[in-house]
Amino acid sequence: MAWHEGVYACGHPGRVQIYGPVKDRDWKAKREFAKLCPECWKKKADEENQKAVEAAKELGLPELKGTEKQVAWANSIRLKVINDEYNEWLQYLLETRNPELHDQIKAGMKQVREYLIKNKTDASYYIDRRGYGFSVFVEDIGKELGWK
């Protein structure tokens, strides 16, 4: 292990402890300092979470259950899932599937999205699935809805 000093992408100086083979340490240090410093990262995450809470209220989404921090974080994840991930997956399906199936695909995807919004109100549900693509949600909810 070794300590490396540098300047983060946000301009703040810092010091990080790097583990592993000596040959990889400079690369790992450069990668670490290419990020925001821990304080700036936390501030940015808190701002994004607060925006997500406000957006969820504006959209009339049901409140999530969990601790205050879980709910804030899960709101960010949920908005990304029901907007960005949903649209990306729908676009992919429409581009790669038979045009005759497009109406069925749209209806199925809309059903999954609405089911997510109405029935998945535990913050932990979204936190446990952070970083997953919308296809995972389709698979999970398809099983719950009895799809084959």
Coordinates of N, CA and C in Angstrom, one line a residue:
M1 N 0.8 -1.2 0.0 CA 0.0 0.0 0.0 C 0.9 1.2 0.0
A2 N 0.4 2.3 -0.6 CA 1.1 3.5 -0.7 C 0.2 4.7 -0.8
W3 N 0.6 5.8 -0.2 CA -0.2 7.1 -0.3 C 0.2 7.9 -1.5
H4 N -0.8 8.4 -2.2 CA -0.5 9.2 -3.4 C -1.2 10.6 -3.2
E5 N -0.5 11.7 -3.5 CA -1.1 13.0 -3.4 C -1.4 13.5 -4.8
G6 N -2.5 14.3 -4.9 CA -2.8 14.8 -6.2 C -3.9 15.8 -6.1
V7 N -4.4 16.2 -7.3 CA -5.5 17.2 -7.4 C -6.7 16.5 -8.1
Y8 N -7.8 16.5 -7.4 CA -9.0 15.9 -8.0 C -9.6 16.8 -9.2
A9 N -10.5 16.2 -9.9 CA -11.1 16.9 -11.1 C -11.7 18.2 -10.7
C10 N -12.2 18.3 -9.5 CA -12.9 19.5 -9.0 C -11.9 20.6 -8.6
G11 N -10.6 20.3 -8.6 CA -9.6 21.2 -8.2 C -9.1 21.2 -6.8
H12 N -9.7 20.3 -6.0 CA -9.3 20.2 -4.6 C -8.1 19.2 -4.5
P13 N -7.1 19.5 -3.6 CA -6.0 18.6 -3.4 C -6.5 17.4 -2.5
G14 N -5.8 16.3 -2.6 CA -6.2 15.2 -1.8 C -5.1 14.2 -1.7
R15 N -5.4 13.2 -0.9 CA -4.4 12.1 -0.7 C -5.2 10.8 -0.6
V16 N -4.7 9.8 -1.4 CA -5.4 8.5 -1.4 C -4.5 7.4 -1.2
Q17 N -5.0 6.3 -0.6 CA -4.2 5.2 -0.3 C -4.5 4.1 -1.4
I18 N -3.4 3.7 -2.0 CA -3.5 2.8 -3.2 C -3.0 1.4 -2.8
Y19 N -3.7 0.4 -3.0 CA -3.3 -1.0 -2.7 C -3.0 -1.7 -4.1
G20 N -2.3 -2.8 -4.0 CA -2.1 -3.7 -5.1 C -0.7 -3.6 -5.6
P21 N -0.4 -4.2 -6.7 CA 1.0 -4.3 -7.3 C 1.5 -2.9 -7.5
V22 N 2.8 -2.7 -7.3 CA 3.4 -1.4 -7.5 C 3.2 -0.9 -8.9
K23 N 3.3 -1.8 -9.9 CA 3.2 -1.4 -11.3 C 1.8 -0.8 -11.6
D24 N 0.8 -1.0 -10.8 CA -0.6 -0.5 -11.1 C -0.9 0.8 -10.3
R25 N -0.1 1.1 -9.4 CA -0.5 2.2 -8.4 C -0.6 3.5 -9.1
D26 N 0.3 3.9 -10.0 CA 0.2 5.2 -10.7 C -1.1 5.3 -11.5
W27 N -1.4 4.2 -12.2 CA -2.6 4.2 -13.0 C -3.8 4.3 -12.1
K28 N -3.8 3.6 -11.0 CA -5.0 3.7 -10.0 C -5.1 5.1 -9.5
A29 N -4.0 5.7 -9.1 CA -4.0 7.1 -8.6 C -4.5 8.1 -9.6
K30 N -4.1 8.0 -10.8 CA -4.6 8.9 -11.9 C -6.1 8.7 -12.1
R31 N -6.5 7.5 -12.0 CA -8.0 7.2 -12.2 C -8.7 7.8 -11.0
E32 N -8.2 7.7 -9.8 CA -8.8 8.2 -8.6 C -8.9 9.8 -8.7
F33 N -7.8 10.4 -9.1 CA -7.8 11.9 -9.1 C -8.6 12.4 -10.3
A34 N -9.0 11.6 -11.2 CA -9.8 12.1 -12.3 C -11.3 12.2 -11.9
K35 N -11.6 11.8 -10.7 CA -13.0 11.9 -10.1 C -13.1 13.2 -9.3
L36 N -14.3 13.5 -8.8 CA -14.5 14.5 -7.8 C -13.9 14.1 -6.5
C37 N -13.5 15.1 -5.6 CA -13.1 14.7 -4.3 C -14.3 14.2 -3.5
P38 N -14.1 13.5 -2.4 CA -15.2 12.9 -1.7 C -16.2 13.9 -1.2
E39 N -15.8 15.1 -0.8 CA -16.8 16.2 -0.4 C -17.6 16.7 -1.5
C40 N -17.0 16.9 -2.7 CA -17.7 17.4 -3.8 C -18.6 16.3 -4.4
W41 N -18.2 15.1 -4.3 CA -19.0 14.0 -4.8 C -20.3 13.9 -3.9
K42 N -20.1 14.0 -2.6 CA -21.2 13.9 -1.7 C -22.2 15.1 -1.9
K43 N -21.7 16.3 -2.1 CA -22.5 17.4 -2.4 C -23.3 17.3 -3.6
K44 N -22.6 16.8 -4.7 CA -23.3 16.6 -6.0 C -24.4 15.5 -5.8
A45 N -24.1 14.4 -5.2 CA -25.1 13.4 -5.0 C -26.3 13.9 -4.2
D46 N -26.0 14.7 -3.1 CA -27.1 15.2 -2.3 C -28.0 16.1 -3.2
E47 N -27.4 16.9 -4.0 CA -28.2 17.8 -4.9 C -29.0 17.0 -5.9
E48 N -28.4 16.0 -6.5 CA -29.2 15.2 -7.4 C -30.3 14.5 -6.7
N49 N -30.1 14.0 -5.5 CA -31.1 13.3 -4.8 C -32.3 14.2 -4.4
Q50 N -31.9 15.4 -4.0 CA -33.0 16.4 -3.7 C -33.8 16.8 -4.9
K51 N -33.1 16.9 -6.1 CA -33.9 17.2 -7.3 C -34.8 16.0 -7.7
A52 N -34.3 14.8 -7.4 CA -35.2 13.7 -7.7 C -36.4 13.6 -6.8
V53 N -36.2 13.9 -5.5 CA -37.4 14.0 -4.6 C -38.4 15.0 -5.1
E54 N -37.9 16.2 -5.5 CA -38.8 17.2 -6.0 C -39.5 16.8 -7.3
A55 N -38.8 16.2 -8.2 CA -39.3 15.7 -9.5 C -40.4 14.6 -9.2
A56 N -40.1 13.7 -8.3 CA -41.1 12.6 -7.9 C -42.4 13.2 -7.4
K57 N -42.3 14.3 -6.6 CA -43.5 15.0 -6.1 C -44.2 15.6 -7.3
E58 N -43.5 16.3 -8.2 CA -44.1 17.0 -9.3 C -44.8 16.0 -10.2
L59 N -44.2 14.8 -10.4 CA -44.8 13.8 -11.2 C -45.9 13.0 -10.6
G60 N -46.1 13.2 -9.3 CA -47.2 12.5 -8.5 C -46.8 11.1 -8.2
L61 N -45.6 10.7 -8.2 CA -45.2 9.4 -7.9 C -45.4 9.0 -6.4
P62 N -45.8 7.8 -6.1 CA -46.0 7.4 -4.7 C -44.7 7.6 -3.9
E63 N -44.8 7.9 -2.7 CA -43.7 8.1 -1.8 C -43.0 6.7 -1.6
L64 N -41.7 6.7 -1.5 CA -41.0 5.5 -1.3 C -40.9 5.3 0.2
K65 N -40.7 4.0 0.6 CA -40.6 3.7 2.1 C -39.1 3.3 2.3
G66 N -38.6 3.8 3.5 CA -37.3 3.6 3.9 C -36.8 4.7 4.7
T67 N -35.5 4.7 5.0 CA -34.9 5.8 5.7 C -34.8 7.0 4.8
E68 N -34.6 8.2 5.4 CA -34.5 9.4 4.6 C -33.5 9.3 3.5
K69 N -32.3 8.8 3.9 CA -31.2 8.7 2.9 C -31.6 7.7 1.8
Q70 N -32.2 6.6 2.2 CA -32.6 5.5 1.2 C -33.6 6.1 0.3
V71 N -34.6 6.8 0.8 CA -35.6 7.4 -0.1 C -35.1 8.4 -1.0
A72 N -34.2 9.2 -0.6 CA -33.6 10.2 -1.5 C -32.8 9.5 -2.6
W73 N -32.0 8.6 -2.2 CA -31.2 7.8 -3.2 C -32.0 7.0 -4.2
A74 N -33.0 6.3 -3.6 CA -33.9 5.5 -4.4 C -34.7 6.3 -5.4
N75 N -35.1 7.5 -5.0 CA -35.9 8.4 -5.9 C -35.0 8.7 -7.2
S76 N -33.7 9.0 -7.0 CA -32.8 9.2 -8.1 C -32.8 8.0 -9.0
I77 N -32.7 6.8 -8.4 CA -32.6 5.6 -9.2 C -33.9 5.3 -9.9
R78 N -35.0 5.5 -9.2 CA -36.4 5.2 -9.8 C -36.6 6.2 -11.0
L79 N -36.3 7.4 -10.8 CA -36.5 8.3 -12.0 C -35.7 7.9 -13.2
K80 N -34.4 7.5 -12.9 CA -33.6 7.1 -14.0 C -34.2 5.8 -14.7
V81 N -34.7 4.9 -13.9 CA -35.3 3.7 -14.4 C -36.5 3.9 -15.2
I82 N -37.5 4.7 -14.7 CA -38.8 4.9 -15.3 C -38.7 5.9 -16.5
N83 N -37.6 6.6 -16.6 CA -37.5 7.6 -17.7 C -36.4 7.1 -18.7
D84 N -35.1 7.2 -18.3 CA -34.0 6.9 -19.1 C -33.9 5.5 -19.6
E85 N -33.9 4.6 -18.6 CA -33.7 3.2 -18.9 C -34.9 2.6 -19.6
Y86 N -36.1 3.1 -19.3 CA -37.4 2.7 -20.0 C -37.3 3.1 -21.4
N87 N -36.9 4.4 -21.7 CA -36.9 4.9 -23.1 C -35.8 4.2 -23.9
E88 N -34.7 3.9 -23.3 CA -33.6 3.2 -24.0 C -34.0 1.8 -24.4
W89 N -34.6 1.1 -23.4 CA -35.0 -0.3 -23.7 C -36.1 -0.4 -24.7
L90 N -37.1 0.5 -24.6 CA -38.2 0.6 -25.6 C -37.6 0.8 -27.0
Q91 N -36.7 1.8 -27.1 CA -36.1 2.1 -28.4 C -35.4 0.9 -29.0
Y92 N -34.7 0.2 -28.1 CA -33.9 -1.0 -28.6 C -34.9 -2.0 -29.1
L93 N -36.0 -2.3 -28.3 CA -36.9 -3.3 -28.7 C -37.6 -2.9 -30.1
L94 N -37.9 -1.7 -30.2 CA -38.6 -1.2 -31.4 C -37.7 -1.3 -32.6
E95 N -36.4 -1.1 -32.4 CA -35.5 -1.2 -33.5 C -35.1 -2.6 -33.9
T96 N -35.2 -3.5 -33.0 CA -34.7 -4.9 -33.3 C -35.8 -5.9 -33.4
R97 N -37.0 -5.5 -33.2 CA -38.1 -6.5 -33.3 C -39.0 -6.2 -34.5
N98 N -39.8 -7.2 -34.8 CA -40.7 -7.2 -36.0 C -41.7 -6.0 -35.8
P99 N -41.8 -5.2 -36.8 CA -42.7 -4.0 -36.7 C -44.2 -4.4 -36.3
E100 N -44.6 -5.6 -36.7 CA -45.9 -6.1 -36.4 C -46.1 -6.2 -34.8
L101 N -45.0 -6.3 -34.1 CA -45.1 -6.5 -32.6 C -45.0 -5.2 -31.9
H102 N -44.8 -4.1 -32.6 CA -44.5 -2.8 -31.9 C -45.6 -2.4 -30.9
D103 N -46.9 -2.6 -31.3 CA -48.0 -2.2 -30.4 C -48.0 -3.0 -29.2
Q104 N -47.7 -4.3 -29.3 CA -47.6 -5.2 -28.1 C -46.5 -4.9 -27.3
I105 N -45.3 -4.5 -27.9 CA -44.2 -4.2 -27.1 C -44.4 -2.9 -26.3
K106 N -45.0 -1.9 -27.0 CA -45.3 -0.6 -26.3 C -46.3 -0.9 -25.1
A107 N -47.3 -1.7 -25.3 CA -48.3 -2.0 -24.3 C -47.6 -2.7 -23.1
G108 N -46.8 -3.7 -23.4 CA -46.1 -4.4 -22.4 C -45.2 -3.6 -21.6
M109 N -44.4 -2.8 -22.3 CA -43.5 -1.9 -21.6 C -44.2 -0.9 -20.7
K110 N -45.3 -0.3 -21.2 CA -46.1 0.6 -20.4 C -46.6 0.0 -19.2
Q111 N -47.1 -1.3 -19.3 CA -47.6 -2.0 -18.2 C -46.5 -2.2 -17.1
V112 N -45.3 -2.6 -17.5 CA -44.2 -2.7 -16.6 C -43.9 -1.4 -15.9
R113 N -43.8 -0.4 -16.6 CA -43.5 1.0 -16.1 C -44.6 1.4 -15.0
E114 N -45.8 1.2 -15.4 CA -46.9 1.6 -14.5 C -46.9 0.7 -13.2
Y115 N -46.6 -0.6 -13.4 CA -46.5 -1.5 -12.3 C -45.4 -1.1 -11.3
L116 N -44.3 -0.8 -11.9 CA -43.1 -0.3 -11.1 C -43.5 0.9 -10.3
I117 N -44.2 1.9 -10.9 CA -44.5 3.1 -10.2 C -45.5 2.9 -9.1
K118 N -46.5 2.1 -9.4 CA -47.6 1.9 -8.4 C -47.3 0.9 -7.3
N119 N -46.5 -0.2 -7.6 CA -46.3 -1.3 -6.7 C -45.0 -1.4 -6.0
K120 N -44.0 -0.8 -6.6 CA -42.6 -0.9 -6.1 C -42.3 0.4 -5.3
T121 N -42.7 0.4 -4.1 CA -42.5 1.6 -3.3 C -41.5 1.5 -2.1
D122 N -40.8 0.4 -2.1 CA -39.7 0.2 -1.1 C -38.4 0.7 -1.7
A123 N -37.8 1.6 -1.0 CA -36.6 2.2 -1.5 C -35.5 1.1 -1.8
S124 N -35.5 0.1 -0.9 CA -34.5 -1.0 -1.1 C -34.6 -1.7 -2.4
Y125 N -35.9 -1.8 -3.0 CA -36.1 -2.4 -4.2 C -35.2 -1.8 -5.3
Y126 N -35.2 -0.5 -5.4 CA -34.5 0.3 -6.4 C -33.0 0.3 -6.1
I127 N -32.6 0.4 -4.8 CA -31.2 0.5 -4.4 C -30.6 -0.9 -4.7
D128 N -31.2 -2.0 -4.4 CA -30.7 -3.3 -4.7 C -30.5 -3.5 -6.2
R129 N -31.2 -2.8 -7.0 CA -31.1 -3.0 -8.5 C -30.5 -1.9 -9.2
R130 N -29.8 -1.0 -8.5 CA -29.2 0.1 -9.1 C -28.2 -0.4 -10.1
G131 N -28.1 0.4 -11.2 CA -27.2 0.0 -12.3 C -27.7 -1.1 -13.2
Y132 N -28.8 -1.7 -12.9 CA -29.4 -2.7 -13.8 C -30.1 -2.0 -14.9
G133 N -30.2 -2.7 -16.0 CA -30.9 -2.2 -17.2 C -32.4 -2.5 -17.0
F134 N -33.2 -1.8 -17.8 CA -34.7 -2.0 -17.7 C -35.1 -3.4 -17.9
S135 N -34.3 -4.2 -18.7 CA -34.7 -5.6 -19.0 C -34.8 -6.4 -17.7
V136 N -34.0 -6.1 -16.7 CA -34.1 -6.8 -15.4 C -35.4 -6.5 -14.7
F137 N -35.9 -5.3 -14.8 CA -37.2 -5.0 -14.2 C -38.3 -5.6 -15.0
V138 N -38.2 -5.7 -16.3 CA -39.2 -6.4 -17.2 C -39.3 -7.8 -16.8
E139 N -38.1 -8.4 -16.6 CA -38.1 -9.9 -16.2 C -38.7 -10.1 -14.8
D140 N -38.3 -9.3 -13.9 CA -38.9 -9.4 -12.5 C -40.4 -9.2 -12.5
I141 N -40.8 -8.2 -13.1 CA -42.3 -7.9 -13.1 C -43.0 -8.8 -14.0
G142 N -42.4 -9.2 -15.0 CA -43.1 -10.2 -15.9 C -43.4 -11.5 -15.1
K143 N -42.5 -11.9 -14.3 CA -42.7 -13.1 -13.4 C -43.8 -12.9 -12.5
E144 N -43.9 -11.7 -11.9 CA -44.9 -11.3 -10.9 C -46.3 -11.3 -11.6
L145 N -46.3 -10.8 -12.9 CA -47.6 -10.7 -13.6 C -47.9 -12.0 -14.3
G146 N -47.1 -13.0 -14.2 CA -47.4 -14.3 -14.8 C -47.1 -14.4 -16.3
W147 N -46.2 -13.5 -16.8 CA -45.9 -13.6 -18.2 C -45.0 -14.8 -18.5
K148 N -45.0 -15.3 -19.7 CA -44.2 -16.4 -20.1 C -43.1 -16.0 -21.0

